[in-house]
PDB file of C-alpha atoms and ligand atoms in Angstrom:
ATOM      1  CA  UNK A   1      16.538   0.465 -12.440  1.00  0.00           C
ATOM      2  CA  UNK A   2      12.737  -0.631 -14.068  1.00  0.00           C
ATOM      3  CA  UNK A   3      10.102   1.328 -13.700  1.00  0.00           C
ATOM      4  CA  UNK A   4       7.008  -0.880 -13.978  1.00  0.00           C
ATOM      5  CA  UNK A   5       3.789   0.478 -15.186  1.00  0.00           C
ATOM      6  CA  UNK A   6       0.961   0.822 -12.613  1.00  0.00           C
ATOM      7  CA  UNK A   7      -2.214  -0.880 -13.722  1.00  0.00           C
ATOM      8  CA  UNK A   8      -5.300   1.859 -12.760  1.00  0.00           C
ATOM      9  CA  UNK A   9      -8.357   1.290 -11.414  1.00  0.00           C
ATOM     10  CA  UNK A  10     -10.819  -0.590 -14.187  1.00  0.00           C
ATOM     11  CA  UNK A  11      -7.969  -3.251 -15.185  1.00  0.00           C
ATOM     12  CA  UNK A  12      -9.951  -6.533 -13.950  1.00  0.00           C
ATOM     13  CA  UNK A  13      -6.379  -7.452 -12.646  1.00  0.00           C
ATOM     14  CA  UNK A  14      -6.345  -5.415  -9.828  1.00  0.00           C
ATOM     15  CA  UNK A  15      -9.768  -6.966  -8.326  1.00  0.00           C
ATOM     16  CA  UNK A  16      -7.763 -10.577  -8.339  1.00  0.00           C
ATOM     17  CA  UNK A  17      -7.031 -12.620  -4.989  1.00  0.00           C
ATOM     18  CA  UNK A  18      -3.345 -13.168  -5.287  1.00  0.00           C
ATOM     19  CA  UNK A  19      -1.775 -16.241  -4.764  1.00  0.00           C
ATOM     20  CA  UNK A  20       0.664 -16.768  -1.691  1.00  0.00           C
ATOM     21  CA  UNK A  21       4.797 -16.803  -2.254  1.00  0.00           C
ATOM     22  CA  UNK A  22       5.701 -20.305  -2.038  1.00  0.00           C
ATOM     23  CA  UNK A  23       9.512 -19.948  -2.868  1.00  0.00           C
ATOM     24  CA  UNK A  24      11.577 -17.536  -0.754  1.00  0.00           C
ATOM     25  CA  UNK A  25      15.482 -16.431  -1.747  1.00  0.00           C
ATOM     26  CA  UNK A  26      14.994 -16.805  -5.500  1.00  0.00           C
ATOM     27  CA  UNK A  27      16.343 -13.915  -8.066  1.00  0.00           C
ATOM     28  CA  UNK A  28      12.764 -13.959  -9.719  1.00  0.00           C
ATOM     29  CA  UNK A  29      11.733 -13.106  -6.165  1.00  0.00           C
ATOM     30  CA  UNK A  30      13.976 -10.783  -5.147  1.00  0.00           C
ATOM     31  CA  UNK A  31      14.037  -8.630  -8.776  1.00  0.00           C
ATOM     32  CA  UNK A  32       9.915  -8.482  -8.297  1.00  0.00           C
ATOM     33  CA  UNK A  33      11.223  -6.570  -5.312  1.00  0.00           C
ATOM     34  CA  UNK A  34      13.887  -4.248  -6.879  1.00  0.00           C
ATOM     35  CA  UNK A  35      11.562  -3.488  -9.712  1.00  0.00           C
ATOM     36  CA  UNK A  36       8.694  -2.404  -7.219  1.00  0.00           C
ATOM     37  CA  UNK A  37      10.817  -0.476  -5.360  1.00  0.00           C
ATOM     38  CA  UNK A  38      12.400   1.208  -8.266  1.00  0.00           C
ATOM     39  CA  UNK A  39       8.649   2.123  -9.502  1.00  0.00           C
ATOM     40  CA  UNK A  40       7.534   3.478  -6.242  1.00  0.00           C
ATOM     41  CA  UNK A  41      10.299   5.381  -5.358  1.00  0.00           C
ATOM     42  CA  UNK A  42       9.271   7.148  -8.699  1.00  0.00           C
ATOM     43  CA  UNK A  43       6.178   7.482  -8.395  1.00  0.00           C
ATOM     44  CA  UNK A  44       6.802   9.205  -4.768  1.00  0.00           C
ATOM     45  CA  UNK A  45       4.695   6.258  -3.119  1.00  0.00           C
ATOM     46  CA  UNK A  46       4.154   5.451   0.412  1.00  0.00           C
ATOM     47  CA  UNK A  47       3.355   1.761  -1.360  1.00  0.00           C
ATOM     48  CA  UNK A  48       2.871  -0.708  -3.723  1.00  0.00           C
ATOM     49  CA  UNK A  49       1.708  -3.769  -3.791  1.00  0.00           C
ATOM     50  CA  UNK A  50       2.685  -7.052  -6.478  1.00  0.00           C
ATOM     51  CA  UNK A  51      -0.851  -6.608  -8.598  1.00  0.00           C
ATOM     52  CA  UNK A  52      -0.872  -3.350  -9.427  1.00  0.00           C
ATOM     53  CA  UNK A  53       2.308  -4.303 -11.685  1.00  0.00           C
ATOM     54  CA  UNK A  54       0.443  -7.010 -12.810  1.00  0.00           C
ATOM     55  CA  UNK A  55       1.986  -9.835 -10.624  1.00  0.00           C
ATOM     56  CA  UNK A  56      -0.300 -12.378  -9.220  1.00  0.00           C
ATOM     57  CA  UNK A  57       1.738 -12.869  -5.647  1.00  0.00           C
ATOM     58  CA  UNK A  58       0.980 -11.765  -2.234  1.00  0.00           C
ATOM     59  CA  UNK A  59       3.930  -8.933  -1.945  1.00  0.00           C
ATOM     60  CA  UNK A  60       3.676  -5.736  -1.103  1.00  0.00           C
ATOM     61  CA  UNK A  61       6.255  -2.970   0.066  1.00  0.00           C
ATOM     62  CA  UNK A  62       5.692   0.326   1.790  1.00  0.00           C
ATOM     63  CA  UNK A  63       8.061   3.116   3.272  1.00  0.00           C
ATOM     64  CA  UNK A  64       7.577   6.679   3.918  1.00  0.00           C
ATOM     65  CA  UNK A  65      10.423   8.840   4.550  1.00  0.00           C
ATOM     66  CA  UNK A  66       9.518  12.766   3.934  1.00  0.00           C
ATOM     67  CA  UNK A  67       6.953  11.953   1.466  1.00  0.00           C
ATOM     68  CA  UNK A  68       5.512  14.794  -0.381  1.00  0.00           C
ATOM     69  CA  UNK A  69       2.155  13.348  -1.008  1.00  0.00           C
ATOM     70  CA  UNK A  70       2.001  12.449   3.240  1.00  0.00           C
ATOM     71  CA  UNK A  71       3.988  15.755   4.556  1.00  0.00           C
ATOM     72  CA  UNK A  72       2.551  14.812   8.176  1.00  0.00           C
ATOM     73  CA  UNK A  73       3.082  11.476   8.206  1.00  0.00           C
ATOM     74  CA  UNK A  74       5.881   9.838  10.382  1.00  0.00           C
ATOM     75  CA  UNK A  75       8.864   7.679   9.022  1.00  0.00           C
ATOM     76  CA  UNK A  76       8.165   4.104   7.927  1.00  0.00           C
ATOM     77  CA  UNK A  77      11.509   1.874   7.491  1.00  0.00           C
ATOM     78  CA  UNK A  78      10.960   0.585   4.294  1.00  0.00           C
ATOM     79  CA  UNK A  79       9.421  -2.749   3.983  1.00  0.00           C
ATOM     80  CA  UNK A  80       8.734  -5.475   1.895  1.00  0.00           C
ATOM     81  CA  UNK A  81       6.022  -7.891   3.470  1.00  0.00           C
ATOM     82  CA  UNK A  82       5.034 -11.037   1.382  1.00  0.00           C
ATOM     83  CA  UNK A  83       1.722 -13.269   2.657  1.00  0.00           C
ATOM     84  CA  UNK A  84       0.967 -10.457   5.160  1.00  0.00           C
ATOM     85  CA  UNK A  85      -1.483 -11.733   7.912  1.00  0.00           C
ATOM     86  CA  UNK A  86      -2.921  -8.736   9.592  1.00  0.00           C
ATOM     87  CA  UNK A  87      -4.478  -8.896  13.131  1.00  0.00           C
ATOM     88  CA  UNK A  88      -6.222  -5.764  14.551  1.00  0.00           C
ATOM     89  CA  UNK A  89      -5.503  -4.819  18.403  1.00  0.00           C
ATOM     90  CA  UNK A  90      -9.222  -3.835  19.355  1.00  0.00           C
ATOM     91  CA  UNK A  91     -12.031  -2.051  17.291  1.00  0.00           C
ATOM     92  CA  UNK A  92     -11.013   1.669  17.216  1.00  0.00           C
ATOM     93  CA  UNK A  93     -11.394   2.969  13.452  1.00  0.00           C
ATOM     94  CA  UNK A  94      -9.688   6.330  12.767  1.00  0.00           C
ATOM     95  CA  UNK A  95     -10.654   7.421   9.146  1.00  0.00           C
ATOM     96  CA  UNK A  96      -7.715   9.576   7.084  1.00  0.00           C
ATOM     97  CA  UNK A  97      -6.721  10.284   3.843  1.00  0.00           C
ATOM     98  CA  UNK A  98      -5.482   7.728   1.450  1.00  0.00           C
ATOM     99  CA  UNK A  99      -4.282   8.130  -2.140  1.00  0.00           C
ATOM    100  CA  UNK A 100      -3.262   4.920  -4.379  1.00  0.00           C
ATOM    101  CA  UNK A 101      -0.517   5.094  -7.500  1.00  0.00           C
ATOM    102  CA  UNK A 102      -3.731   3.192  -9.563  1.00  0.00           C
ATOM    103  CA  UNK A 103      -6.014   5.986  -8.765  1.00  0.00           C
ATOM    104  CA  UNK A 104      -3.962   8.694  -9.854  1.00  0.00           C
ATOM    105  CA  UNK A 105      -5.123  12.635  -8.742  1.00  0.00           C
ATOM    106  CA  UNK A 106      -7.592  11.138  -6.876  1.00  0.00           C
ATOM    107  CA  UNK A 107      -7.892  11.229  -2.548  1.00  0.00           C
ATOM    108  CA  UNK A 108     -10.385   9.540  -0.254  1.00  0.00           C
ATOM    109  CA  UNK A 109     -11.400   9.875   3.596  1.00  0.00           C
ATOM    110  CA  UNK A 110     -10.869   5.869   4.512  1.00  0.00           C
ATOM    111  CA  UNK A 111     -11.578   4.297   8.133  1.00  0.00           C
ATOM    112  CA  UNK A 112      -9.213   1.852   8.723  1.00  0.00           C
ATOM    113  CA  UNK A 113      -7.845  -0.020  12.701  1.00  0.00           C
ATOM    114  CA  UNK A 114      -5.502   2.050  14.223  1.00  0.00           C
ATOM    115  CA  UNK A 115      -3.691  -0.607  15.867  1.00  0.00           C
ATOM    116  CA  UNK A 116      -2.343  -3.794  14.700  1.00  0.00           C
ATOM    117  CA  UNK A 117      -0.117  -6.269  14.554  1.00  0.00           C
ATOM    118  CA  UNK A 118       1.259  -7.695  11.180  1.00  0.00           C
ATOM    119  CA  UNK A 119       2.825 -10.538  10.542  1.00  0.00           C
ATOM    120  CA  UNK A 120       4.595 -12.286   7.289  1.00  0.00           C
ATOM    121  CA  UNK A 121       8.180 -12.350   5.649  1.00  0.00           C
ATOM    122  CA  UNK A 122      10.862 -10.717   3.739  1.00  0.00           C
ATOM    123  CA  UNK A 123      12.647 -11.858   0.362  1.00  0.00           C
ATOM    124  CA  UNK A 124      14.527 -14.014   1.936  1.00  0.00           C
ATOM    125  CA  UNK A 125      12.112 -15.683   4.092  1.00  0.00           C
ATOM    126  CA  UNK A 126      12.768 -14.194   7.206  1.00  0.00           C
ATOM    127  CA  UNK A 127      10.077 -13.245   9.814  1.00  0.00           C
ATOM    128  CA  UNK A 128       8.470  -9.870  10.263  1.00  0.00           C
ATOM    129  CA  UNK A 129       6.652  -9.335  13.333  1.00  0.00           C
ATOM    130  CA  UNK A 130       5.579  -5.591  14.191  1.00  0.00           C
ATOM    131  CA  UNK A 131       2.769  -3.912  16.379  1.00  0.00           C
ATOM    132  CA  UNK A 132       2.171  -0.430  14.799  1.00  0.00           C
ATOM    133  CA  UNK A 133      -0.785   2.307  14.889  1.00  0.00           C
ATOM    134  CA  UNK A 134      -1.901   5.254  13.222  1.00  0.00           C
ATOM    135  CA  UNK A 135      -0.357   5.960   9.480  1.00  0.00           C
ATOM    136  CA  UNK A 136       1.865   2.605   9.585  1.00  0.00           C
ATOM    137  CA  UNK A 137      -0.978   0.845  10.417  1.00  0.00           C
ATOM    138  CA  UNK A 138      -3.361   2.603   7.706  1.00  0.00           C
ATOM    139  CA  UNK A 139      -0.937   2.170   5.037  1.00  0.00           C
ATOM    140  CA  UNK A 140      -0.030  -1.690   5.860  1.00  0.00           C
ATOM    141  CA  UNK A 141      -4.189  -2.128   5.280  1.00  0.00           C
ATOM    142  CA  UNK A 142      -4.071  -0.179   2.222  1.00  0.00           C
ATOM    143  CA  UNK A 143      -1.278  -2.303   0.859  1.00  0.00           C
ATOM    144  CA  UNK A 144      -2.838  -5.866   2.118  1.00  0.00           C
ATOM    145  CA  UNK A 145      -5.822  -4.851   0.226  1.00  0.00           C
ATOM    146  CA  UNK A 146      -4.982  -4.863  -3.183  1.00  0.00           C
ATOM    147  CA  UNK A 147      -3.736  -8.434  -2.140  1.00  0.00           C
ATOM    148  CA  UNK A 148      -7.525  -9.033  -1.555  1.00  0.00           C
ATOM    149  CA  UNK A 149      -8.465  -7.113  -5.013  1.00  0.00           C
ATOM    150  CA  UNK A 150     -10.006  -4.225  -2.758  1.00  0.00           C
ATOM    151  CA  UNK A 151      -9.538  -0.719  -3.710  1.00  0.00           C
ATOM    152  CA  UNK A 152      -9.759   2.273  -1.039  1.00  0.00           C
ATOM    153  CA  UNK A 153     -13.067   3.774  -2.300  1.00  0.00           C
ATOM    154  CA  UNK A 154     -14.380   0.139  -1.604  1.00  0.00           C
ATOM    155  CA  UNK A 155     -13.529   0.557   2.202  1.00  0.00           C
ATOM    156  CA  UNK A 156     -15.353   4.468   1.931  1.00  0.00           C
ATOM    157  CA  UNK A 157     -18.190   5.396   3.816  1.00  0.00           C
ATOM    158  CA  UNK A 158     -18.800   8.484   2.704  1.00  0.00           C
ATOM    159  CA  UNK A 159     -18.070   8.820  -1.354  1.00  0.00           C
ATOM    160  CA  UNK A 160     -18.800  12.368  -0.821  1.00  0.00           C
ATOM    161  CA  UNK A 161     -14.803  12.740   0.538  1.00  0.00           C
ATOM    162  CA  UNK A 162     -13.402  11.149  -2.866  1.00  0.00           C
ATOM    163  CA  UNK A 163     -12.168  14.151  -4.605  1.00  0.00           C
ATOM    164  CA  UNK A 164      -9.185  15.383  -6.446  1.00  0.00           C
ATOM    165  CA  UNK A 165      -6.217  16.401  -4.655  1.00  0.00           C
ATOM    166  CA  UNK A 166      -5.298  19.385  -6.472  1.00  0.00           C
ATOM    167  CA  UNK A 167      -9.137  20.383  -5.081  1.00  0.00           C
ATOM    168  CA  UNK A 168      -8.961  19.058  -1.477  1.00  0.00           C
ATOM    169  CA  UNK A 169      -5.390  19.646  -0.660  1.00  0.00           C
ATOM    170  CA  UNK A 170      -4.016  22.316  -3.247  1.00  0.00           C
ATOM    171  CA  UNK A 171      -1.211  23.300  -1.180  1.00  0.00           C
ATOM    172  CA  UNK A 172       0.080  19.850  -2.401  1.00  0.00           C
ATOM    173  CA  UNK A 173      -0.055  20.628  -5.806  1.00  0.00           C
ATOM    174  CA  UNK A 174       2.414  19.269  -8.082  1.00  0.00           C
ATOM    175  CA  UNK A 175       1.456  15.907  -6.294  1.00  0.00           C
ATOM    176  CA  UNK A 176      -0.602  13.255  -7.014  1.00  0.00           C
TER     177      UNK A 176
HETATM  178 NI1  LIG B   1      -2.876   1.539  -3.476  1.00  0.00          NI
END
C-alpha cells in the first residue's frame, strides 16, 4: 500500500498536457495503478488522475461506491481509463458540484455534458467502451481534464459558487 502525495493547485505540474501510454501490461504500468488507487481510496476520492501524483501519462481512475464526499451520487464500478477519448451525446450541460483531492476544502458549481460516450483502455490494454450520463459522466470529464492541465474552477461560470465545503455543505463536515 503507497499513498502518493497529491500535488495542489499552483504546482505548474498539474497545468501539463500529458503524454499518451504507449506500453500496456508492464509492472511500471500496472503499480502507477495500485499506487493511485491506494491514494484515492484514502483520500475518500471519487478520482484521480496520473498528474496530480506527478506522473506525466494519460491515466486516470475513478469509482464511487457510498462516497462520503458524493452521499447522492450513484455507484461507479471502479475504473482505470488510460488515453481516454471522450465524445459527448448532444449539447445538454447540467452544472453540479465538483470537489478535486488538489483543491482540498474547496467545492465548485461546474457545467459539464450529461451524456457521453468514453472510450480508451485498461492496464492491460484492453478496450473500454461505455455510454454513461449524469454523475459518471461529470466525473469521467473531471478526471480527463487534469489530462488536459484544466482544473474545475477553469470550466466555472459563475466563481461566485466556489466556496468551502464546510460553508456550502456543512452537514458534510468532517469531509473535504
Ligand atoms: Ni480533480
Amino acid at each position: 500500500m503507497t499513498i502518493r502525495e497529491v500535488l495542489k493547485m499552483g504546482d505548474p505540474r498539474l497545468l501539463h498536457p500529458a503524454r499518451p501510454v504507449e506500453t500496456f501490461a508492464t509492472e511500471a504500468l500496472r503499480n502507477l495503478v495500485r499506487d493511485m488507487t491506494d491514494t484515492m481510496r484514502h483520500m475518500d476520492g471519487a478520482g484521480l488522475a496520473a498528474p496530480q501524483i506527478g506522473v506525466d501519462l494519460q491515466v486516470v481512475i475513478f469509482a464511487l461506491d457510498q462516497n462520503p464526499r458524493y452521499p447522492d451520487a450513484d455507484e461507479i464500478p471502479l475504473t482505470v481509463l488510460i488515453n481516454p477519448v471522450l465524445t459527448p451525446l448532444d449539447d445538454v450541460m447540467e452544472e453540479g458540484w465538483e470537489g478535486c483531492l488538489s483543491l482540498p476544502g474547496l467545492r465548485g458549481l461546474v457545467p459539464r455534458h450529461l451524456k457521453l460516450r468514453y472510450q480508451g483502455f485498461d492496464a492491460e490494454g484492453g478496450a473500454i467502451d461505455r455510454t454513461v450520463e449524469g454523475f459518471h459522466a461529470r466525473v469521467v470529464q473531471h478526471e480527463t481534464d487534469h489530462l488536459k492541465g484544466v482544473l474545475y474552477p477553469m470550466r466555472m461560470k459563475d466563481l461566485s459558487k466556489l466556496g468551502f465545503t464546510e460553508v456550502l455543505f456543512p452537514e458534510m463536515s468532517g469531509t473535504s
